[in-house]
Each structure stands twice: as C-alpha cells, then as structure tokens.
Amino acid sequence: MATIPTPLTGQYASIAFGEGAVWVTSGQADGVVYRVDPAANRVTAAIGVPGGAFGIVVAAGTVWVTQYLPEADPGIVARIDARSNRLRSPVEVPNMPGMIRYGLDAVWVTSRFTVSRIDPHSGVVTQPLHRVGDIRAVGAGSLWGTFADSEGDFGVQRIDPGIGRVVATIRIRCCAVMAFGLGTLWLAGLEEPTVTPGGNEPARPKPPRLYRIDPATNRVLRRPVPLPGGAPTALAIGDGAVWVAEQDGKTLTRFNLIP
C-alpha cells in the first residue's frame, strides 16, 4: 500500500487509470488534474483545467474531464491530450454533467436529466439514455449505477446499454463509488445506516469498506475489506491495483491485488 499526496483534491475528486498513469481531479472549481506515475508513486504533472475538474476517464489517448459550471446549458467536458498534457477543444453535453465513465467503446456522461454517449474518437455526442438515473461503472457488457427511490429500491443497478433499461438490481446498502476492473465490479463507501429496531434513530454507520460484485451471479464476493481513511470519494482499477481517494482530500490509497 502507498499514499501519494495530492494537496488540492476536494470532496468531489475522481480517479482514472490509462496511458500508463493514474489521473486525479481536484474535485472543485479551481480545476486541476494530477498525473501520477504508478511506478514511482509520485505526481509528475499538475494540469490546470479552467472551469473546474470533477469526473474523469481516459479513452482514445485523451483524458476526459467533466466541469460543473453554474450555467445549466451547455454542459462542458474538457479534454486533455495524454501525451502532451495539453488541453484540447471541449465537448458540449446537456445540462450540468457530473459522473463520466468509459467502456463499450463509448464515453458515458451523467447529466442532470439524462445520460449521454460520446464517441471517444470523434467527440460526437450520440444515443442519450433518458430512463437511466446514472452510470457509475461500465463492464461485462453492462452499465452499472445506483438508484434509491424508496427503501425497497435501494441498491446497485445493472443496465443493458442497447435498450437503456435496468435488467438486475443488487440489494446492497452501499456504495456510491464504484469501478469495473479485473473481471469484477468494485464498490467503496460507507454502508447506509438502518433504523435500529424499536427506535427512530438510525444505527451507527460502519467504517468504510471495499466490496466486489461478481457479474456472472450479481452477488457480493467474499468479505468486504475495511478502508484505512475517511469516506471514499473516488475509485479506479489499474496496474494490478485498486486506487481509492478519500474524503480527507489529501491522500490516495493503493491496494495491491494478490494473484
């Protein structure tokens, strides 16, 4: 395990792995994207992104970053050339983009009222999904998100990208932070508290944990792993490791996976 200082990261920081590097956003209006060398465990570049840097993915040699601007429309996705660390022309999407994910040869952006699909090679926005709440991970031929309209609906949702509909719900009271890698879905976060029997107050929340879901069975694998810091804010898989950013806004934790 290693801890890498990223001093300007805030509550809404995100992580991505690609092009031989780990990329971390500042998660605030003072937009910065950190490039981390996973071999040396150190920051090699801090790239300024005017307008904020929140969600992040790497696709087709480009780093894609969502910007949460005060104006409702249009939403902006910034692009960074992964070779030169320089900004490219941005892509416009519908109102207030937040989460951004890559998979199935597409970049998926969750906005306020819809999910947009972006062609990573051309930057063209296509195939909006209007019946999906959010996309937090992509893998095993599916899109993965969360939804909680009621106590019974709480859990992780598996979505068919072709028809844009939920095909399975995994009942787990955690987590908002997830990523797909090494053949499984990874989730990190605090387990949602439940009301204690006979009382009106929620039970004391448990420490943050790291979970795995098997896409073949849609079930949790093994026991969750306790996390050393505060509430997780971002999660990425790469270089044989799981990378977790925590709410203290200053650290990035690396879990090496045992074959």
mmCIF file of C-alpha atoms in Angstrom:
data_model
loop_
_atom_site.group_PDB
_atom_site.id
_atom_site.type_symbol
_atom_site.label_atom_id
_atom_site.label_comp_id
_atom_site.label_asym_id
_atom_site.label_seq_id
_atom_site.Cartn_x
_atom_site.Cartn_y
_atom_site.Cartn_z
ATOM 1 C CA MET A 1 0.000 0.000 0.000
ATOM 2 C CA ALA A 2 1.195 3.548 -0.758
ATOM 3 C CA THR A 3 -0.082 7.080 -0.078
ATOM 4 C CA ILE A 4 0.538 9.842 -2.645
ATOM 5 C CA PRO A 5 -0.070 13.496 -1.645
ATOM 6 C CA THR A 6 -2.494 15.389 -3.919
ATOM 7 C CA PRO A 7 -2.901 18.642 -1.953
ATOM 8 C CA LEU A 8 -5.724 20.376 -3.847
ATOM 9 C CA THR A 9 -8.190 17.492 -4.103
ATOM 10 C CA GLY A 10 -11.615 18.103 -2.573
ATOM 11 C CA GLN A 11 -14.793 16.227 -1.750
ATOM 12 C CA TYR A 12 -15.728 15.581 -5.401
ATOM 13 C CA ALA A 13 -12.362 14.317 -6.638
ATOM 14 C CA SER A 14 -12.251 11.440 -9.152
ATOM 15 C CA ILE A 15 -9.627 8.938 -10.323
ATOM 16 C CA ALA A 16 -8.922 7.227 -13.647
ATOM 17 C CA PHE A 17 -6.195 4.934 -14.949
ATOM 18 C CA GLY A 18 -4.885 4.966 -18.523
ATOM 19 C CA GLU A 19 -1.977 5.728 -20.840
ATOM 20 C CA GLY A 20 0.434 4.439 -18.191
ATOM 21 C CA ALA A 21 -0.677 6.868 -15.492
ATOM 22 C CA VAL A 22 -3.189 7.453 -12.703
ATOM 23 C CA TRP A 23 -5.186 10.686 -13.156
ATOM 24 C CA VAL A 24 -6.801 12.513 -10.210
ATOM 25 C CA THR A 25 -9.071 15.586 -10.393
ATOM 26 C CA SER A 26 -9.149 18.361 -7.812
ATOM 27 C CA GLY A 27 -12.919 17.936 -7.451
ATOM 28 C CA GLN A 28 -13.514 21.664 -7.128
ATOM 29 C CA ALA A 29 -13.995 24.842 -9.174
ATOM 30 C CA ASP A 30 -10.252 25.515 -9.025
ATOM 31 C CA GLY A 31 -9.694 22.858 -11.656
ATOM 32 C CA VAL A 32 -6.526 20.743 -11.520
ATOM 33 C CA VAL A 33 -5.810 17.279 -12.918
ATOM 34 C CA TYR A 34 -2.882 15.414 -11.318
ATOM 35 C CA ARG A 35 -0.904 12.889 -13.340
ATOM 36 C CA VAL A 36 0.574 10.180 -11.082
ATOM 37 C CA ASP A 37 3.343 7.762 -12.074
ATOM 38 C CA PRO A 38 2.236 4.370 -10.637
ATOM 39 C CA ALA A 39 5.797 3.006 -10.759
ATOM 40 C CA ALA A 40 7.252 5.869 -8.709
ATOM 41 C CA ASN A 41 4.083 6.663 -6.709
ATOM 42 C CA ARG A 42 4.501 10.406 -7.277
ATOM 43 C CA VAL A 43 2.778 13.277 -9.111
ATOM 44 C CA THR A 44 4.531 14.075 -12.412
ATOM 45 C CA ALA A 45 2.214 16.836 -13.687
ATOM 46 C CA ALA A 46 -0.492 19.196 -12.406
ATOM 47 C CA ILE A 47 -2.664 20.343 -15.328
ATOM 48 C CA GLY A 48 -4.903 23.370 -14.909
ATOM 49 C CA VAL A 49 -8.482 22.989 -16.170
ATOM 50 C CA PRO A 50 -10.385 26.320 -16.168
ATOM 51 C CA GLY A 51 -13.990 25.887 -15.033
ATOM 52 C CA GLY A 52 -13.342 23.049 -12.593
ATOM 53 C CA ALA A 53 -12.290 19.403 -12.717
ATOM 54 C CA PHE A 54 -14.611 16.722 -11.330
ATOM 55 C CA GLY A 55 -15.313 13.417 -13.111
ATOM 56 C CA ILE A 56 -12.514 11.866 -15.209
ATOM 57 C CA VAL A 57 -11.861 8.968 -17.621
ATOM 58 C CA VAL A 58 -9.140 8.074 -20.131
ATOM 59 C CA ALA A 59 -10.123 6.936 -23.643
ATOM 60 C CA ALA A 60 -8.549 7.007 -27.127
ATOM 61 C CA GLY A 61 -5.386 8.750 -25.929
ATOM 62 C CA THR A 62 -7.435 11.519 -24.300
ATOM 63 C CA VAL A 63 -8.278 12.404 -20.708
ATOM 64 C CA TRP A 64 -11.954 13.465 -20.413
ATOM 65 C CA VAL A 65 -12.969 15.727 -17.506
ATOM 66 C CA THR A 66 -16.443 16.978 -16.537
ATOM 67 C CA GLN A 67 -16.844 20.597 -15.455
ATOM 68 C CA TYR A 68 -19.718 21.585 -13.173
ATOM 69 C CA LEU A 69 -20.473 25.141 -14.303
ATOM 70 C CA PRO A 70 -23.117 27.471 -12.774
ATOM 71 C CA GLU A 71 -24.919 27.807 -16.116
ATOM 72 C CA ALA A 72 -27.364 24.985 -16.821
ATOM 73 C CA ASP A 73 -26.600 24.693 -20.553
ATOM 74 C CA PRO A 74 -24.476 23.687 -22.243
ATOM 75 C CA GLY A 75 -22.534 21.284 -20.070
ATOM 76 C CA ILE A 76 -18.821 21.035 -20.804
ATOM 77 C CA VAL A 77 -16.480 18.044 -20.945
ATOM 78 C CA ALA A 78 -12.839 19.154 -21.101
ATOM 79 C CA ARG A 79 -10.259 17.068 -22.992
ATOM 80 C CA ILE A 80 -6.531 16.668 -22.255
ATOM 81 C CA ASP A 81 -4.028 15.114 -24.671
ATOM 82 C CA ALA A 82 -2.458 12.276 -22.644
ATOM 83 C CA ARG A 83 0.873 12.586 -24.469
ATOM 84 C CA SER A 84 1.445 16.320 -24.152
ATOM 85 C CA ASN A 85 -0.696 17.081 -21.052
ATOM 86 C CA ARG A 86 -2.266 19.946 -23.045
ATOM 87 C CA LEU A 87 -5.949 20.894 -23.275
ATOM 88 C CA ARG A 88 -7.871 20.051 -26.448
ATOM 89 C CA SER A 89 -11.171 21.521 -27.649
ATOM 90 C CA PRO A 90 -14.039 20.699 -25.218
ATOM 91 C CA VAL A 91 -17.225 18.724 -25.954
ATOM 92 C CA GLU A 92 -20.705 20.090 -25.162
ATOM 93 C CA VAL A 93 -23.299 17.859 -23.463
ATOM 94 C CA PRO A 94 -26.718 18.514 -21.878
ATOM 95 C CA ASN A 95 -27.046 20.407 -18.583
ATOM 96 C CA MET A 96 -24.660 20.031 -15.641
ATOM 97 C CA PRO A 97 -22.509 16.942 -16.334
ATOM 98 C CA GLY A 98 -21.155 15.126 -13.301
ATOM 99 C CA MET A 99 -20.082 11.497 -13.435
ATOM 100 C CA ILE A 100 -18.213 10.271 -16.509
ATOM 101 C CA ARG A 101 -17.268 6.688 -17.378
ATOM 102 C CA TYR A 102 -15.634 4.839 -20.295
ATOM 103 C CA GLY A 103 -16.466 1.417 -21.681
ATOM 104 C CA LEU A 104 -18.023 -0.450 -24.614
ATOM 105 C CA ASP A 105 -16.108 1.955 -26.909
ATOM 106 C CA ALA A 106 -18.001 4.969 -25.570
ATOM 107 C CA VAL A 107 -17.685 7.746 -23.001
ATOM 108 C CA TRP A 108 -20.829 7.917 -20.816
ATOM 109 C CA VAL A 109 -21.674 11.228 -19.122
ATOM 110 C CA THR A 110 -24.368 11.558 -16.462
ATOM 111 C CA SER A 111 -26.041 14.968 -16.579
ATOM 112 C CA ARG A 112 -28.900 16.397 -14.559
ATOM 113 C CA PHE A 113 -31.707 14.805 -16.583
ATOM 114 C CA THR A 114 -30.061 12.313 -18.934
ATOM 115 C CA VAL A 115 -27.036 10.148 -19.751
ATOM 116 C CA SER A 116 -25.090 10.988 -22.937
ATOM 117 C CA ARG A 117 -22.940 8.690 -25.042
ATOM 118 C CA ILE A 118 -19.813 10.254 -26.636
ATOM 119 C CA ASP A 119 -17.779 8.637 -29.398
ATOM 120 C CA PRO A 120 -14.230 8.776 -27.933
ATOM 121 C CA HIS A 121 -12.610 9.020 -31.369
ATOM 122 C CA SER A 122 -14.703 11.799 -32.907
ATOM 123 C CA GLY A 123 -16.094 13.526 -29.813
ATOM 124 C CA VAL A 124 -19.608 13.334 -31.279
ATOM 125 C CA VAL A 125 -22.468 13.047 -28.730
ATOM 126 C CA THR A 126 -24.948 10.266 -29.565
ATOM 127 C CA GLN A 127 -27.575 7.961 -28.016
ATOM 128 C CA PRO A 128 -28.948 9.776 -24.941
ATOM 129 C CA LEU A 129 -30.403 7.465 -22.265
ATOM 130 C CA HIS A 130 -33.433 9.124 -20.658
ATOM 131 C CA ARG A 131 -34.659 6.242 -18.462
ATOM 132 C CA VAL A 132 -31.422 5.718 -16.519
ATOM 133 C CA GLY A 133 -30.589 7.528 -13.260
ATOM 134 C CA ASP A 134 -26.799 7.478 -13.531
ATOM 135 C CA ILE A 135 -23.821 5.499 -14.857
ATOM 136 C CA ARG A 136 -21.051 4.850 -12.330
ATOM 137 C CA ALA A 137 -19.209 1.934 -13.965
ATOM 138 C CA VAL A 138 -19.041 0.014 -17.251
ATOM 139 C CA GLY A 139 -18.058 -3.628 -17.638
ATOM 140 C CA ALA A 140 -19.181 -7.177 -18.502
ATOM 141 C CA GLY A 141 -21.233 -5.757 -21.374
ATOM 142 C CA SER A 142 -23.313 -3.654 -18.969
ATOM 143 C CA LEU A 143 -23.661 -0.202 -17.460
ATOM 144 C CA TRP A 144 -23.769 -0.018 -13.636
ATOM 145 C CA GLY A 145 -25.405 2.652 -11.492
ATOM 146 C CA THR A 146 -27.349 3.339 -8.306
ATOM 147 C CA PHE A 147 -30.914 4.283 -7.533
ATOM 148 C CA ALA A 148 -32.871 4.788 -4.298
ATOM 149 C CA ASP A 149 -36.429 5.985 -4.802
ATOM 150 C CA SER A 150 -37.528 4.014 -1.758
ATOM 151 C CA GLU A 151 -36.172 1.590 0.859
ATOM 152 C CA GLY A 152 -37.058 -1.359 -1.359
ATOM 153 C CA ASP A 153 -35.379 0.068 -4.463
ATOM 154 C CA PHE A 154 -32.030 0.779 -2.790
ATOM 155 C CA GLY A 155 -29.073 -0.946 -4.450
ATOM 156 C CA VAL A 156 -26.783 -1.257 -7.456
ATOM 157 C CA GLN A 157 -28.464 -1.374 -10.847
ATOM 158 C CA ARG A 158 -27.240 -3.277 -13.914
ATOM 159 C CA ILE A 159 -28.316 -1.652 -17.196
ATOM 160 C CA ASP A 160 -28.418 -3.040 -20.733
ATOM 161 C CA PRO A 161 -26.777 -0.324 -22.912
ATOM 162 C CA GLY A 162 -28.638 -1.447 -26.021
ATOM 163 C CA ILE A 163 -32.143 -0.896 -24.669
ATOM 164 C CA GLY A 164 -31.248 1.515 -21.853
ATOM 165 C CA ARG A 165 -33.167 -0.411 -19.205
ATOM 166 C CA VAL A 166 -32.370 -1.940 -15.804
ATOM 167 C CA VAL A 167 -32.003 -5.745 -16.060
ATOM 168 C CA ALA A 168 -30.885 -6.521 -12.477
ATOM 169 C CA THR A 169 -30.694 -4.867 -9.046
ATOM 170 C CA ILE A 170 -28.160 -5.988 -6.407
ATOM 171 C CA ARG A 171 -29.503 -5.252 -2.928
ATOM 172 C CA ILE A 172 -26.584 -3.710 -1.050
ATOM 173 C CA ARG A 173 -26.781 -0.635 1.182
ATOM 174 C CA CYS A 174 -23.573 0.697 -0.280
ATOM 175 C CA CYS A 175 -21.990 2.358 -2.296
ATOM 176 C CA ALA A 176 -21.973 5.492 -4.457
ATOM 177 C CA VAL A 177 -18.358 4.987 -5.556
ATOM 178 C CA MET A 178 -17.710 2.117 -7.972
ATOM 179 C CA ALA A 179 -15.484 0.939 -10.830
ATOM 180 C CA PHE A 180 -15.196 -2.168 -13.003
ATOM 181 C CA GLY A 181 -11.883 -3.959 -13.433
ATOM 182 C CA LEU A 182 -10.165 -7.346 -13.329
ATOM 183 C CA GLY A 183 -13.455 -9.050 -14.156
ATOM 184 C CA THR A 184 -15.486 -7.713 -11.227
ATOM 185 C CA LEU A 185 -17.403 -4.635 -10.078
ATOM 186 C CA TRP A 186 -15.700 -2.816 -7.186
ATOM 187 C CA LEU A 187 -17.584 -0.611 -4.732
ATOM 188 C CA ALA A 188 -16.257 1.601 -1.939
ATOM 189 C CA GLY A 189 -18.076 3.600 0.682
ATOM 190 C CA LEU A 190 -19.963 3.774 3.925
ATOM 191 C CA GLU A 191 -22.768 1.291 4.455
ATOM 192 C CA GLU A 192 -26.050 3.209 4.657
ATOM 193 C CA PRO A 193 -27.340 3.201 8.262
ATOM 194 C CA THR A 194 -30.635 1.499 9.047
ATOM 195 C CA VAL A 195 -33.124 2.412 11.752
ATOM 196 C CA THR A 196 -32.498 0.496 14.957
ATOM 197 C CA PRO A 197 -35.250 -1.967 15.974
ATOM 198 C CA GLY A 198 -37.871 -0.245 18.116
ATOM 199 C CA GLY A 199 -36.296 3.169 17.637
ATOM 200 C CA ASN A 200 -36.460 6.168 15.365
ATOM 201 C CA GLU A 201 -32.746 6.926 15.177
ATOM 202 C CA PRO A 202 -30.507 5.343 12.514
ATOM 203 C CA ALA A 203 -27.940 2.842 13.691
ATOM 204 C CA ARG A 204 -24.339 3.928 13.932
ATOM 205 C CA PRO A 205 -22.676 3.763 10.468
ATOM 206 C CA LYS A 206 -19.962 1.174 9.940
ATOM 207 C CA PRO A 207 -16.426 2.119 8.789
ATOM 208 C CA PRO A 208 -15.913 2.495 5.011
ATOM 209 C CA ARG A 209 -15.300 -0.733 3.101
ATOM 210 C CA LEU A 210 -14.295 -2.066 -0.286
ATOM 211 C CA TYR A 211 -16.667 -4.590 -1.920
ATOM 212 C CA ARG A 212 -16.577 -6.800 -5.030
ATOM 213 C CA ILE A 213 -19.560 -7.994 -7.099
ATOM 214 C CA ASP A 214 -19.355 -10.987 -9.447
ATOM 215 C CA PRO A 215 -21.088 -10.005 -12.754
ATOM 216 C CA ALA A 216 -21.782 -13.669 -13.509
ATOM 217 C CA THR A 217 -24.021 -14.046 -10.442
ATOM 218 C CA ASN A 218 -24.730 -10.397 -9.458
ATOM 219 C CA ARG A 219 -23.620 -11.283 -5.907
ATOM 220 C CA VAL A 220 -21.046 -9.854 -3.469
ATOM 221 C CA LEU A 221 -17.761 -11.814 -3.446
ATOM 222 C CA ARG A 222 -16.075 -12.710 -0.154
ATOM 223 C CA ARG A 223 -15.957 -10.315 2.789
ATOM 224 C CA PRO A 224 -15.581 -6.552 2.282
ATOM 225 C CA VAL A 225 -12.161 -5.038 3.037
ATOM 226 C CA PRO A 226 -12.017 -2.200 5.623
ATOM 227 C CA LEU A 227 -10.592 1.097 4.318
ATOM 228 C CA PRO A 228 -7.999 2.968 6.398
ATOM 229 C CA GLY A 229 -9.241 6.545 5.914
ATOM 230 C CA GLY A 230 -12.451 8.524 5.704
ATOM 231 C CA ALA A 231 -15.366 8.172 3.315
ATOM 232 C CA PRO A 232 -14.183 7.233 -0.219
ATOM 233 C CA THR A 233 -14.760 9.813 -2.958
ATOM 234 C CA ALA A 234 -13.320 8.017 -5.999
ATOM 235 C CA LEU A 235 -12.185 4.575 -7.146
ATOM 236 C CA ALA A 236 -10.131 3.245 -10.073
ATOM 237 C CA ILE A 237 -8.583 -0.096 -11.125
ATOM 238 C CA GLY A 238 -5.241 -0.327 -12.915
ATOM 239 C CA ASP A 239 -1.666 -1.626 -12.844
ATOM 240 C CA GLY A 240 -2.818 -4.651 -10.811
ATOM 241 C CA ALA A 241 -4.141 -2.453 -8.011
ATOM 242 C CA VAL A 242 -7.253 -0.767 -6.638
ATOM 243 C CA TRP A 243 -6.869 3.008 -6.087
ATOM 244 C CA VAL A 244 -9.135 4.815 -3.588
ATOM 245 C CA ALA A 245 -9.335 8.577 -2.939
ATOM 246 C CA GLU A 246 -10.666 9.563 0.464
ATOM 247 C CA GLN A 247 -12.601 12.499 1.854
ATOM 248 C CA ASP A 248 -9.644 13.961 3.742
ATOM 249 C CA GLY A 249 -8.785 15.481 0.347
ATOM 250 C CA LYS A 250 -5.056 14.780 0.701
ATOM 251 C CA THR A 251 -4.415 11.092 0.095
ATOM 252 C CA LEU A 252 -4.702 8.348 -2.490
ATOM 253 C CA THR A 253 -4.585 4.761 -1.189
ATOM 254 C CA ARG A 254 -3.319 1.858 -3.295
ATOM 255 C CA PHE A 255 -4.316 -1.783 -2.643
ATOM 256 C CA ASN A 256 -2.113 -4.297 -4.442
ATOM 257 C CA LEU A 257 -4.024 -7.395 -5.549
ATOM 258 C CA ILE A 258 -2.626 -10.840 -4.796
ATOM 259 C CA PRO A 259 -2.865 -13.185 -7.841
#
